[in-house]
Coordinates of C-alpha atoms in Angstrom, one line a residue:
M138 CA -7.8 23.2 11.3
N139 CA -4.8 25.2 10.1
T140 CA -5.8 27.3 7.2
A141 CA -2.5 29.3 6.8
P142 CA 0.0 28.4 4.2
A143 CA 2.4 25.7 5.4
T144 CA 5.9 26.9 6.3
L145 CA 8.6 25.7 3.9
L146 CA 11.7 24.4 5.7
R147 CA 14.8 23.5 3.8
S148 CA 17.3 22.5 6.5
A149 CA 17.5 20.4 9.7
A150 CA 18.3 23.7 11.5
E151 CA 15.1 25.3 10.2
L152 CA 13.2 22.2 11.3
E153 CA 14.7 22.4 14.8
A154 CA 13.9 26.1 15.0
L155 CA 10.3 25.4 14.1
G156 CA 9.8 24.0 17.6
R157 CA 6.5 22.5 18.7
P158 CA 3.8 23.7 21.0
A159 CA 4.4 22.6 24.6
G160 CA 2.6 19.3 25.4
A161 CA 1.2 19.0 21.9
R162 CA 1.4 16.0 19.5
R163 CA 3.4 16.1 16.3
A164 CA 2.4 14.0 13.4
V165 CA 4.5 13.5 10.3
V166 CA 3.6 12.4 6.7
M167 CA 6.6 11.3 4.6
T168 CA 6.3 11.7 0.9
M169 CA 8.5 12.0 -2.2
G170 CA 6.4 14.9 -3.5
A171 CA 4.1 15.0 -6.5
L172 CA 1.3 15.1 -3.9
H173 CA -2.2 14.0 -4.9
D174 CA -5.4 13.4 -2.9
G175 CA -4.0 10.2 -1.5
H176 CA -1.3 12.2 0.2
A177 CA -3.9 14.9 1.2
T178 CA -5.9 12.1 2.9
L179 CA -2.9 11.1 4.9
I180 CA -2.3 14.8 5.9
R181 CA -5.9 15.2 6.9
A182 CA -5.7 12.0 9.0
A183 CA -2.5 13.4 10.7
R184 CA -4.2 16.7 11.3
A185 CA -7.2 15.0 13.0
A186 CA -4.9 12.9 15.2
A187 CA -2.7 15.8 16.2
G188 CA -5.6 18.0 17.0
S189 CA -6.0 21.7 16.6
D190 CA -3.2 22.3 19.1
G191 CA -0.9 19.8 17.6
Q192 CA 1.5 20.1 14.7
V193 CA 1.6 18.3 11.3
V194 CA 4.9 18.2 9.3
V195 CA 5.0 16.8 5.7
T196 CA 8.3 15.8 4.4
V197 CA 9.0 16.0 0.6
F198 CA 12.2 14.3 -0.4
V199 CA 13.0 12.2 -3.5
N200 CA 15.3 9.7 -1.9
P201 CA 18.0 8.5 -4.3
L202 CA 18.7 5.4 -2.3
Q203 CA 15.3 4.0 -3.3
F204 CA 16.0 4.1 -7.0
G205 CA 17.8 1.3 -8.8
E206 CA 18.3 3.3 -12.0
A207 CA 19.3 6.9 -12.5
A208 CA 16.7 7.3 -15.2
D209 CA 13.9 6.4 -12.8
L210 CA 15.2 8.9 -10.3
D211 CA 15.5 11.7 -13.0
R212 CA 12.0 10.8 -14.2
Y213 CA 10.3 11.2 -10.8
P214 CA 8.2 14.3 -10.9
R215 CA 9.2 17.3 -8.8
T216 CA 6.3 19.7 -8.1
L217 CA 7.2 21.5 -4.9
D218 CA 5.1 24.6 -5.4
A219 CA 2.0 22.5 -6.0
D220 CA 3.0 20.2 -3.1
L221 CA 3.0 23.2 -0.8
A222 CA -0.5 24.2 -1.9
V223 CA -1.8 20.6 -1.4
A224 CA -0.2 20.3 2.0
S225 CA -1.5 23.7 3.2
R226 CA -5.1 22.9 2.1
A227 CA -5.0 19.6 3.9
G228 CA -3.9 21.1 7.1
A229 CA -0.1 20.8 7.3
D230 CA 1.8 23.3 9.5
A231 CA 5.1 22.8 7.8
V232 CA 6.7 21.1 4.7
F233 CA 10.2 19.9 5.2
A234 CA 11.8 19.7 1.8
P235 CA 15.6 19.2 2.2
S236 CA 18.1 18.8 -0.5
V237 CA 20.0 15.6 -1.1
D238 CA 23.1 17.2 0.4
E239 CA 21.2 18.2 3.5
V240 CA 19.9 14.6 4.1
Y241 CA 23.2 12.9 3.1
P242 CA 26.0 15.3 3.8
G243 CA 29.2 14.0 2.4
G244 CA 27.5 11.6 0.0
E245 CA 25.6 8.4 0.4
P246 CA 25.6 7.1 4.0
Q247 CA 28.0 4.3 4.8
V248 CA 25.8 3.0 7.6
R249 CA 22.3 2.0 6.5
I250 CA 19.2 0.1 7.6
V251 CA 18.9 -3.4 6.2
A252 CA 15.4 -4.6 5.5
G253 CA 16.2 -8.2 6.2
P254 CA 14.3 -11.2 4.7
M255 CA 11.0 -9.3 4.3
G256 CA 12.8 -6.7 2.2
E257 CA 13.9 -9.4 -0.3
R258 CA 10.4 -10.6 -1.1
L259 CA 8.1 -9.4 -3.9
E260 CA 8.9 -5.7 -4.3
G261 CA 12.3 -6.3 -2.8
A262 CA 13.0 -9.0 -5.3
A263 CA 11.8 -6.8 -8.2
R264 CA 13.7 -3.8 -6.9
P265 CA 16.9 -5.0 -5.1
G266 CA 18.0 -2.5 -2.4
H267 CA 14.9 -0.5 -2.6
F268 CA 13.6 -1.2 0.9
D269 CA 17.1 -0.7 2.5
G270 CA 17.1 2.8 1.0
M271 CA 13.5 3.4 2.0
L272 CA 14.1 2.4 5.6
T273 CA 17.3 4.3 5.9
V274 CA 15.6 7.6 4.9
V275 CA 12.5 6.9 7.0
A276 CA 14.8 6.2 10.1
K277 CA 16.6 9.5 9.4
L278 CA 13.4 11.5 8.9
L279 CA 12.0 10.0 12.1
H280 CA 15.0 11.2 14.0
L281 CA 14.9 14.6 12.4
T282 CA 11.2 15.2 12.9
R283 CA 10.7 13.3 16.2
P284 CA 7.0 12.8 15.7
D285 CA 4.6 11.1 18.1
A286 CA 2.9 9.4 15.1
A287 CA 3.8 8.8 11.4
F288 CA 1.1 8.2 8.8
F289 CA 1.6 5.8 5.8
G290 CA -0.8 4.7 3.1
Q291 CA -1.9 1.1 2.8
K292 CA -1.3 1.2 -0.9
D293 CA 2.4 0.6 -0.2
A294 CA 1.6 -2.4 1.9
Q295 CA 5.0 -4.0 2.0
Q296 CA 6.6 -0.6 2.8
L297 CA 4.2 -0.2 5.7
A298 CA 4.9 -3.6 7.1
L299 CA 8.7 -3.0 7.0
V300 CA 8.4 0.4 8.6
R301 CA 6.3 -1.1 11.4
R302 CA 8.9 -3.9 11.8
M303 CA 11.8 -1.4 12.0
V304 CA 10.0 0.7 14.5
R305 CA 9.3 -2.3 16.7
D306 CA 12.7 -4.0 16.3
L307 CA 14.8 -0.8 16.8
N308 CA 12.6 0.7 19.6
F309 CA 11.6 3.9 17.8
G310 CA 9.1 5.8 20.0
T311 CA 6.7 6.5 17.2
D312 CA 3.2 5.2 16.4
I313 CA 2.9 4.0 12.8
V314 CA -0.6 4.7 11.6
A315 CA -2.0 3.1 8.4
V316 CA -4.5 5.0 6.2
P317 CA -6.7 3.1 3.6
T318 CA -5.8 3.4 -0.1
V319 CA -7.5 6.2 -1.9
R320 CA -8.8 5.4 -5.4
D321 CA -10.0 7.4 -8.4
P322 CA -13.7 6.8 -9.3
D323 CA -12.6 4.2 -11.9
G324 CA -10.9 2.2 -9.1
L325 CA -7.3 2.9 -9.9
A326 CA -5.2 3.6 -6.8
L327 CA -3.9 7.1 -6.6
S328 CA -0.2 7.3 -7.5
S329 CA 2.2 9.9 -8.7
R330 CA 3.1 7.4 -11.5
N331 CA -0.5 7.5 -12.9
R332 CA 0.3 10.8 -14.7
F333 CA 2.6 8.8 -17.0
L334 CA -0.2 6.6 -18.4
S335 CA -1.8 7.4 -21.7
A336 CA -5.6 7.0 -21.9
E337 CA -5.2 3.6 -23.5
E338 CA -2.6 2.5 -20.9
R339 CA -4.9 3.6 -18.1
R340 CA -7.7 1.4 -19.5
T341 CA -5.3 -1.6 -19.3
A342 CA -4.1 -0.5 -15.8
L343 CA -7.6 -0.8 -14.5
A344 CA -7.1 -4.5 -14.6
L345 CA -5.2 -4.2 -11.3
P346 CA -8.1 -3.0 -9.2
R347 CA -10.5 -5.2 -11.1
A348 CA -8.4 -8.2 -10.3
L349 CA -8.3 -7.3 -6.6
F350 CA -12.1 -6.7 -6.5
A351 CA -12.8 -10.0 -8.3
A352 CA -10.7 -11.9 -5.8
R353 CA -12.5 -10.1 -2.9
D354 CA -15.9 -10.9 -4.5
R355 CA -15.0 -14.6 -5.0
L356 CA -13.9 -14.9 -1.4
V357 CA -17.1 -13.3 -0.1
A358 CA -19.4 -15.3 -2.4
Q359 CA -17.8 -18.6 -1.6
Q360 CA -17.5 -18.0 2.1
T361 CA -21.2 -17.1 2.1
L362 CA -22.0 -20.2 0.2
H363 CA -20.1 -22.4 2.6
A364 CA -21.7 -20.7 5.6
R365 CA -25.2 -21.3 4.2
A366 CA -24.4 -24.8 3.0
R367 CA -23.4 -25.9 6.5
T368 CA -26.9 -25.0 7.8
V369 CA -28.3 -27.7 5.4
P370 CA -28.2 -31.3 6.6
E371 CA -26.0 -33.8 4.7
R372 CA -28.7 -35.8 3.0
A373 CA -30.1 -36.6 -0.4
G374 CA -32.4 -33.6 -0.4
R375 CA -29.5 -31.2 0.0
A376 CA -29.7 -29.9 -3.5
A377 CA -33.4 -29.1 -3.1
A378 CA -32.7 -27.3 0.1
L379 CA -29.8 -25.3 -1.4
N380 CA -32.1 -24.4 -4.3
Q381 CA -34.6 -23.0 -1.8
L382 CA -31.8 -20.9 -0.4
G383 CA -31.3 -19.5 -3.9
E384 CA -28.0 -21.3 -4.6
V385 CA -29.0 -22.6 -8.0
R386 CA -25.5 -23.3 -9.2
A387 CA -24.6 -25.1 -5.9
A388 CA -27.8 -27.2 -6.2
A389 CA -26.7 -28.4 -9.6
D390 CA -23.8 -30.2 -8.0
T391 CA -24.9 -31.4 -4.6
Q392 CA -21.9 -33.7 -4.2
A393 CA -19.4 -30.9 -4.8
V394 CA -21.0 -28.8 -2.2
A395 CA -21.2 -31.6 0.3
L396 CA -17.5 -32.4 -0.1
A397 CA -16.4 -28.8 -0.4
R398 CA -13.8 -27.4 2.1
P399 CA -15.4 -25.5 4.9
T400 CA -13.5 -22.4 3.9
V401 CA -12.2 -20.9 0.7
A402 CA -8.7 -21.9 -0.3
P403 CA -6.2 -19.1 -1.1
A404 CA -5.7 -20.7 -4.5
A405 CA -9.3 -19.9 -5.4
V406 CA -8.8 -16.2 -4.4
L407 CA -5.6 -16.0 -6.5
A408 CA -7.3 -17.7 -9.5
A409 CA -10.0 -15.1 -9.6
A410 CA -7.4 -12.3 -9.7
R411 CA -5.3 -14.1 -12.3
T412 CA -8.2 -14.5 -14.6
V413 CA -8.6 -10.8 -14.9
L414 CA -4.8 -10.2 -15.2
D415 CA -4.4 -12.8 -17.9
E416 CA -7.2 -11.2 -19.9
A417 CA -5.4 -7.8 -19.6
A418 CA -2.2 -9.4 -20.9
E419 CA -4.0 -9.9 -24.2
E420 CA -5.1 -6.2 -24.6
A421 CA -3.8 -4.1 -27.5
V422 CA -1.7 -2.3 -24.8
P423 CA -0.8 -5.4 -22.7
L424 CA -0.3 -5.6 -19.0
A425 CA 3.0 -7.3 -18.1
L426 CA 2.5 -8.9 -14.7
D427 CA 5.4 -8.9 -12.2
Y428 CA 3.6 -10.8 -9.5
V429 CA 0.3 -11.5 -7.8
A430 CA 0.4 -13.1 -4.4
L431 CA -1.6 -13.7 -1.2
V432 CA 0.6 -12.8 1.7
D433 CA 0.7 -12.6 5.5
P434 CA 0.7 -8.9 6.4
A435 CA 3.2 -9.4 9.2
D436 CA 6.1 -10.6 7.1
F437 CA 4.9 -10.8 3.5
T438 CA 5.5 -14.6 3.2
E439 CA 3.0 -16.2 0.8
V440 CA 0.0 -17.8 2.4
P441 CA -0.1 -21.6 2.1
D442 CA -3.2 -23.2 0.5
D443 CA -4.2 -24.8 3.7
R444 CA -4.5 -21.5 5.5
V445 CA -8.2 -21.2 6.4
S446 CA -8.5 -18.1 8.6
G447 CA -6.9 -14.8 9.4
E448 CA -5.8 -11.5 7.9
V449 CA -4.1 -11.6 4.5
V450 CA -3.2 -9.1 1.8
L451 CA -3.6 -9.7 -1.9
V452 CA -0.8 -7.8 -3.7
V453 CA -0.1 -7.2 -7.4
A454 CA 2.5 -5.4 -9.4
A455 CA 2.6 -5.0 -13.2
R456 CA 3.9 -2.8 -16.0
V457 CA 1.7 -1.0 -18.5
G458 CA 3.9 0.6 -21.1
A459 CA 6.9 2.1 -19.3
T460 CA 5.0 2.6 -16.0
R461 CA 5.2 0.1 -13.2
L462 CA 2.2 0.1 -10.8
I463 CA 1.4 -1.7 -7.5
D464 CA -1.8 -2.3 -5.7
N465 CA -3.2 -4.5 -2.9
I466 CA -6.3 -5.2 -0.9
P467 CA -6.6 -6.6 2.6
L468 CA -8.8 -9.7 3.0
T469 CA -10.0 -11.9 5.9
L470 CA -10.1 -15.6 5.4
G471 CA -12.8 -17.5 7.3
A472 CA -14.7 -14.3 8.1
L473 CA -18.1 -15.9 7.6
T474 CA -17.3 -19.3 9.0

């Protein structure tokens, strides 16, 4: 692994002059700076994929096209010196940190990537134009860095899905690699925005991961129950048989178990998450929910209640105080059936 300080590059010309080892792979990690251990995990994954002979480039650029309000853009933390240290320790060879004028010479680009229908759902509805701006800069940075693979965190699940779609639809020759969400010990997903939370606001914000984990646990518990219930014959003694399996609550309502759907409805998963989020809305520092939804990871359409199998993503967005947070968890319907 590279242990030398990462080279700081400020222009496209310096990036071009960096070159790359002949025959080696280049991996890129795109960030807006304020790097934390979630970013470091991405960089380490890129380093492992590129190999000791390969090259890892981290981009640091606060993209104005992604911000709907100037105040949000101004508020975003800029910590380049610390970012260089984090990137170097994680194994980056170079950090490309261009200015706005370098990325958008002559002002905002007239030609942009349009995210399409997926970019208008959920985060796109909450932040109009955000995904158009994100895809435009990702496309530009892919052209500038020309990587073999680009690494993105699963925490920004809709962003990841859109980047994958863009790369597929527009024939970019880049592999898009997803890296699992990194969480603090208390469960909160790492984010540069977490630094804006007070101690009391953070306690409220923990409802996001608790809601996701509650939904996951409900799904696993009910799918396990259904799988075990199907091994018991449909007869009058079913309650006793279920009781022997240790399903005391199920045994108390034999008819409900006998008539239950063979798999868990998406509505039950959402209900478990909503219970936690509704409780957080009543806290002294309340959580203001933007949305919670169970979606198809391919296009972020909401999963119908008759969906009984397949990969889904439970996504949530909310505000705590002045800070807006997002989180998600991938789930598999019908995994035990």
